[in-house]
PDB file of C-alpha atoms in Angstrom:
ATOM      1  CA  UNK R   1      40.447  80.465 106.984  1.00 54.00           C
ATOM      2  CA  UNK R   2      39.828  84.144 106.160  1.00 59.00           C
ATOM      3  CA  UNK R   3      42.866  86.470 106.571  1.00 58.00           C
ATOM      4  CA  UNK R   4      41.300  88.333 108.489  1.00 58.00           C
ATOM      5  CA  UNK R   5      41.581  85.767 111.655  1.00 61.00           C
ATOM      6  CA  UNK R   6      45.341  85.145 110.984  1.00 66.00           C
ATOM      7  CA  UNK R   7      46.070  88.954 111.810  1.00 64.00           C
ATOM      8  CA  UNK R   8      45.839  88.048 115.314  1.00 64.00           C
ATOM      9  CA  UNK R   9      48.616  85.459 115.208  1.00 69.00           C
ATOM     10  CA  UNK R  10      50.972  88.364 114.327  1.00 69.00           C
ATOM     11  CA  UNK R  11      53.697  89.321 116.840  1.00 72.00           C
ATOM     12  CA  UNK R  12      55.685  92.519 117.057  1.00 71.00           C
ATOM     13  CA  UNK R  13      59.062  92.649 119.022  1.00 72.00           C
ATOM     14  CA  UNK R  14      61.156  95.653 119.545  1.00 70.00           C
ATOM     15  CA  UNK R  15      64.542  95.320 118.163  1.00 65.00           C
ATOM     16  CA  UNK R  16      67.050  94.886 120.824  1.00 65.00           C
ATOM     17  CA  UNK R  17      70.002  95.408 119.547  1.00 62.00           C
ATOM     18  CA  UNK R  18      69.471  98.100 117.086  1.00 63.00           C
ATOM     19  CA  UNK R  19      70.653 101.810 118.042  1.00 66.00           C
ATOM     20  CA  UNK R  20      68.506 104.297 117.060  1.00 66.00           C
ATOM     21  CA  UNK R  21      71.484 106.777 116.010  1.00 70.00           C
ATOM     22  CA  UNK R  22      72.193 104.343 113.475  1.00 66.00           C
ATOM     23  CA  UNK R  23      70.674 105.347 110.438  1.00 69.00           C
ATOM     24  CA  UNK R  24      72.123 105.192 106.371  1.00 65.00           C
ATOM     25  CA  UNK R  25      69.551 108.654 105.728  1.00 73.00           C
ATOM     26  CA  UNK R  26      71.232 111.118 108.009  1.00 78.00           C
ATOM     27  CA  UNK R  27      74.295 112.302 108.333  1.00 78.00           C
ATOM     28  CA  UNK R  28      75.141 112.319 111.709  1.00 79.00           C
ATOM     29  CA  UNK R  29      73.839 108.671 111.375  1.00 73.00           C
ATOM     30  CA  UNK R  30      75.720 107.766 108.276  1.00 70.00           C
ATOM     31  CA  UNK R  31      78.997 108.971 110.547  1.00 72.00           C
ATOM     32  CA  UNK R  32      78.344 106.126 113.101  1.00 71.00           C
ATOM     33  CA  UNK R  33      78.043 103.091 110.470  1.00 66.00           C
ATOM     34  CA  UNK R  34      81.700 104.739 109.166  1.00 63.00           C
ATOM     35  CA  UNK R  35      82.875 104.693 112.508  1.00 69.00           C
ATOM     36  CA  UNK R  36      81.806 101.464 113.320  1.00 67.00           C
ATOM     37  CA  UNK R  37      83.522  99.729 110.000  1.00 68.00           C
ATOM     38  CA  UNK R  38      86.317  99.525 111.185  1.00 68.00           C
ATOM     39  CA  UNK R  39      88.848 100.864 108.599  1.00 72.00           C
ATOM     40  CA  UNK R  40      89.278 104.433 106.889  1.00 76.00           C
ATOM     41  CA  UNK R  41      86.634 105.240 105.058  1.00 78.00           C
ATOM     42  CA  UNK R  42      88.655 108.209 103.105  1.00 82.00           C
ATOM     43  CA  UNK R  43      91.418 104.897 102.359  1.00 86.00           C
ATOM     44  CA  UNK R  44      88.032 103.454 100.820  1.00 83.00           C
ATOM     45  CA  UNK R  45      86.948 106.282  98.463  1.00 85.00           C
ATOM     46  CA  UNK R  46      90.417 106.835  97.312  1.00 89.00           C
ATOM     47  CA  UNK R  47      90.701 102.792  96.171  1.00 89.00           C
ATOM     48  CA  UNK R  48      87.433 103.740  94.880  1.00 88.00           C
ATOM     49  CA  UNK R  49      88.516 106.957  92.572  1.00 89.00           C
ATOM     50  CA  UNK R  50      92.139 105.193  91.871  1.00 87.00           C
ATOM     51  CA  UNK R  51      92.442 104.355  88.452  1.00 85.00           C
ATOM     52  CA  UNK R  52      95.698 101.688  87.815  1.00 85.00           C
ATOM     53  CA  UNK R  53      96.165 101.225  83.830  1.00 87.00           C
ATOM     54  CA  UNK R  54      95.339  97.558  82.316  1.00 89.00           C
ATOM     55  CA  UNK R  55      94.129  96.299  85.160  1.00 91.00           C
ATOM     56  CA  UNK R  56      89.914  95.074  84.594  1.00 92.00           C
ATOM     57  CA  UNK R  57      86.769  96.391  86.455  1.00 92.00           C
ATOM     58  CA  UNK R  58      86.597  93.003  87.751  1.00 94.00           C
ATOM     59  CA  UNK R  59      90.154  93.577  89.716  1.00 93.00           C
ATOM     60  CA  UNK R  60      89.520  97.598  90.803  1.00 93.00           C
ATOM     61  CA  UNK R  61      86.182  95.983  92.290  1.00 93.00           C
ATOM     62  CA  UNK R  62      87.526  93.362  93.902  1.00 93.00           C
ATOM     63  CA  UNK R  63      89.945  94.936  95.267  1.00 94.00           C
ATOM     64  CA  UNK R  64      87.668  97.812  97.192  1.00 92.00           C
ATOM     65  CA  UNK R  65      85.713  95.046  98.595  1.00 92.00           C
ATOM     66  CA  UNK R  66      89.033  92.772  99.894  1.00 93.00           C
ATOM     67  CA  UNK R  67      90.214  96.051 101.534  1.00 92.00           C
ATOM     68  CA  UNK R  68      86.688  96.686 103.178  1.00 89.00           C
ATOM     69  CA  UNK R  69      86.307  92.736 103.830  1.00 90.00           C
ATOM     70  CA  UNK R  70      90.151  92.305 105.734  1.00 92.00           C
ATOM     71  CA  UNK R  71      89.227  95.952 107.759  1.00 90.00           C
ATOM     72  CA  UNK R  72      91.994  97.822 105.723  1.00 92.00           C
ATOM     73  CA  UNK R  73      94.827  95.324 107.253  1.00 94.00           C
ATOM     74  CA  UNK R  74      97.265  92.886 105.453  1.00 95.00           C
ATOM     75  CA  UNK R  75      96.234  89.563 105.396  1.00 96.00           C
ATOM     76  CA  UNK R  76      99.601  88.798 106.218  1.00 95.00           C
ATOM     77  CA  UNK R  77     100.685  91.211 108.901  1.00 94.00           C
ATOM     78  CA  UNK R  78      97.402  92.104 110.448  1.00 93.00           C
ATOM     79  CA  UNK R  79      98.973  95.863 110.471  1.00 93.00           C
ATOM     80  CA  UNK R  80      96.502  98.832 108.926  1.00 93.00           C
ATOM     81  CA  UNK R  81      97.458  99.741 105.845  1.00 93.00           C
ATOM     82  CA  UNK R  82      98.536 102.775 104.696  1.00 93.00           C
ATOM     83  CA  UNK R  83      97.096 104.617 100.923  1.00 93.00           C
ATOM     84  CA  UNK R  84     100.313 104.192  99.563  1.00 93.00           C
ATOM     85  CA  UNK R  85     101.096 101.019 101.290  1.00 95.00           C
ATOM     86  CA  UNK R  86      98.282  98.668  99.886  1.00 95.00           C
ATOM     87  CA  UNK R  87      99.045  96.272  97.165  1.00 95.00           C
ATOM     88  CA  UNK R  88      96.685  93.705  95.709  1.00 95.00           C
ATOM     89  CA  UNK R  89      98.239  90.324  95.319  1.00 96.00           C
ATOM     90  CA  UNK R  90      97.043  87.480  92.448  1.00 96.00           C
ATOM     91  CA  UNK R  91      97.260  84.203  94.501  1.00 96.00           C
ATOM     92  CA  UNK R  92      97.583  82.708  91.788  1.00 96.00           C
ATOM     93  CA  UNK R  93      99.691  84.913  89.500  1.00 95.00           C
ATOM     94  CA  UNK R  94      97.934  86.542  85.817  1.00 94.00           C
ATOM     95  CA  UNK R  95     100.957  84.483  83.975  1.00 93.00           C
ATOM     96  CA  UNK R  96     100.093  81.317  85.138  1.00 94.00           C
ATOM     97  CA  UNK R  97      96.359  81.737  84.509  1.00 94.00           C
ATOM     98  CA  UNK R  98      95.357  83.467  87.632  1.00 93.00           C
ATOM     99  CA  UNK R  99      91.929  85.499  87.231  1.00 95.00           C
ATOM    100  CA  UNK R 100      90.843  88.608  88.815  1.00 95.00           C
ATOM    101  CA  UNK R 101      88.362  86.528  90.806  1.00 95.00           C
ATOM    102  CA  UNK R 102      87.622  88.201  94.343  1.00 95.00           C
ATOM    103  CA  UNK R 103      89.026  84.377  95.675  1.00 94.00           C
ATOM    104  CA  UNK R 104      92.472  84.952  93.395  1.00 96.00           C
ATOM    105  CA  UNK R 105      93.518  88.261  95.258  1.00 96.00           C
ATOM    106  CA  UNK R 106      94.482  89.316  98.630  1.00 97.00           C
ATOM    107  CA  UNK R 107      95.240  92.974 100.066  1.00 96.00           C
ATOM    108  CA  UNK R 108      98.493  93.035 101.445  1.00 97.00           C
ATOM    109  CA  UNK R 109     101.792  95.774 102.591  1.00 97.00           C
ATOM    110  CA  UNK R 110     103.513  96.801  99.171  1.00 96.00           C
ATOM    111  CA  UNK R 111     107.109  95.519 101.343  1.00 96.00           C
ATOM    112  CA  UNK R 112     105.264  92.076 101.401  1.00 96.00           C
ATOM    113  CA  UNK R 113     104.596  91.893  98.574  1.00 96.00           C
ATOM    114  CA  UNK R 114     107.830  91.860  97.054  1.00 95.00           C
ATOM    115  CA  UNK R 115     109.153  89.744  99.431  1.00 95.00           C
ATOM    116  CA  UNK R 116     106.995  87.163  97.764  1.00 96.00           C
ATOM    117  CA  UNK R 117     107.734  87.607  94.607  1.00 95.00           C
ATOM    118  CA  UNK R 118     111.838  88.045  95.557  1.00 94.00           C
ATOM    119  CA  UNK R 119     114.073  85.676  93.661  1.00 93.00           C
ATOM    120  CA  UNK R 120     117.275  86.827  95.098  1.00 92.00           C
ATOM    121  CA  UNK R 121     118.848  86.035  98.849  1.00 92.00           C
ATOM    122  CA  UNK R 122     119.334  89.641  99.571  1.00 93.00           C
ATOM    123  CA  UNK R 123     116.297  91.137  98.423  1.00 93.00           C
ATOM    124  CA  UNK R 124     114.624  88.837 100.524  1.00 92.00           C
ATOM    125  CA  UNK R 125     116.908  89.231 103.267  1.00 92.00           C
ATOM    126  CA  UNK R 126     116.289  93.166 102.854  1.00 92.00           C
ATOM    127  CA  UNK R 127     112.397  92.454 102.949  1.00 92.00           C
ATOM    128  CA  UNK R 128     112.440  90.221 106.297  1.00 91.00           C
ATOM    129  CA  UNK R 129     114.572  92.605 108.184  1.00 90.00           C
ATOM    130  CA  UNK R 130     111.399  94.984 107.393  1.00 91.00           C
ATOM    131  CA  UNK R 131     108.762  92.709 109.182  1.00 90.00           C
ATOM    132  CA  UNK R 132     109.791  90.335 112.289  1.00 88.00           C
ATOM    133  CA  UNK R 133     107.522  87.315 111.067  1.00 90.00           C
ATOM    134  CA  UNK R 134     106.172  84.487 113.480  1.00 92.00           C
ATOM    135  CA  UNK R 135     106.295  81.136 111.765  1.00 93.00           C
ATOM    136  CA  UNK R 136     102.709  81.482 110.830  1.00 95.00           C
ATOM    137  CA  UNK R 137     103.044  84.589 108.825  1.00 94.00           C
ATOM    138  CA  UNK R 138     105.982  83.005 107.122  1.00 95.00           C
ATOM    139  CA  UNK R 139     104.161  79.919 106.233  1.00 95.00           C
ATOM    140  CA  UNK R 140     101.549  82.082 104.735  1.00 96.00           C
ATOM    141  CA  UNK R 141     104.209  83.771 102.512  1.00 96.00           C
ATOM    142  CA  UNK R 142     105.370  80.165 101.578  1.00 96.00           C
ATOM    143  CA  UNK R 143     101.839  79.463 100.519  1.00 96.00           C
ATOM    144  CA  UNK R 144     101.402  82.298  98.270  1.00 96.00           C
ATOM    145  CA  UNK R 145     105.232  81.915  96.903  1.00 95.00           C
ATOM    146  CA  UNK R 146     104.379  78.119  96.314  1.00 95.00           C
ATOM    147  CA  UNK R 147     101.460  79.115  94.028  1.00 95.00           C
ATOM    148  CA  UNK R 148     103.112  81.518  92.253  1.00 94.00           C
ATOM    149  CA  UNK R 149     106.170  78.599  91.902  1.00 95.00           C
ATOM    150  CA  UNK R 150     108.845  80.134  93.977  1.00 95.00           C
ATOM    151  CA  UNK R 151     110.825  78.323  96.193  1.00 94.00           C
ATOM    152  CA  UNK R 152     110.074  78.681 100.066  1.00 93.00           C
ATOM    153  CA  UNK R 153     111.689  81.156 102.695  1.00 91.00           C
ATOM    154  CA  UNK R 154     113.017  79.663 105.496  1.00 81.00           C
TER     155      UNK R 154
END
């Protein structure tokens, strides 16, 4: 068969769903794809320029992409997050042999954060009263506290 003949099995289709303002070499066109993400994108950079000391490439990476994956909310909450509000949480904690894996971490609200790591009754009384938690949300706290071998909230 020469190649030639097969050129008349090829089909075109337009693309149907593609918008034509949509387009990663303009920048009126590089504005829509950042408005369509989802999240801040200015949130983005600045996780992007932050340097935190001892903490791996690995980690600063993952943690960019976690924030852009979970749309700049907490995985816990579901609330947007705040600059100064974002923490990135080990699942399974550094001292314990946690990694900085993109799988070991999870964005979540700095207040959330310490109320799963909180040993004592009224720190994680004070940390509750912050956030009214369905059962759900709690038993997603338990997991992480579990894991990092804390006893559950109730």
């Amino acid at each position: 068969v020469c190649s030639s003949d097969l050129v008349g099995y090829v089909q075109h289709k337009k693309p149907m769903w593609k918008r034509r303002e949509v387009c990663k070499y303009t920048p009126e066109g590089r504005a829509v794809i950042h408005k369509n993400l989802g999240f801040d994108v200015s949130i983005l950079h600045a996780l992007m320029r932050a340097k935190e000391h001892g903490r791996s490439i690995e980690y600063m990476d993952n943690r960019v992409s976690l924030y852009a994956a979970q749309y700049g909310k907490c995985a816990i909450t579901g609330v947007k997050l705040a600059i100064d509000e974002i923490h990135c949480h080990h699942k399974l904690p550094v001292y314990l042999g946690g990694t900085d894996r993109y799988g070991n971490l999870i964005i979540i609200h700095k207040y959330i954060h310490r109320l799963i790591h909180a040993k004592d009754a009224e720190t994680i009384a004070k940390y509750r009263a912050i956030f009214s938690l369905n059962s759900y949300q709690l038993q997603k706290i338990n997991k992480l506290r579990e894991m990092a071998q804390l006893p559950s909230i109730a």
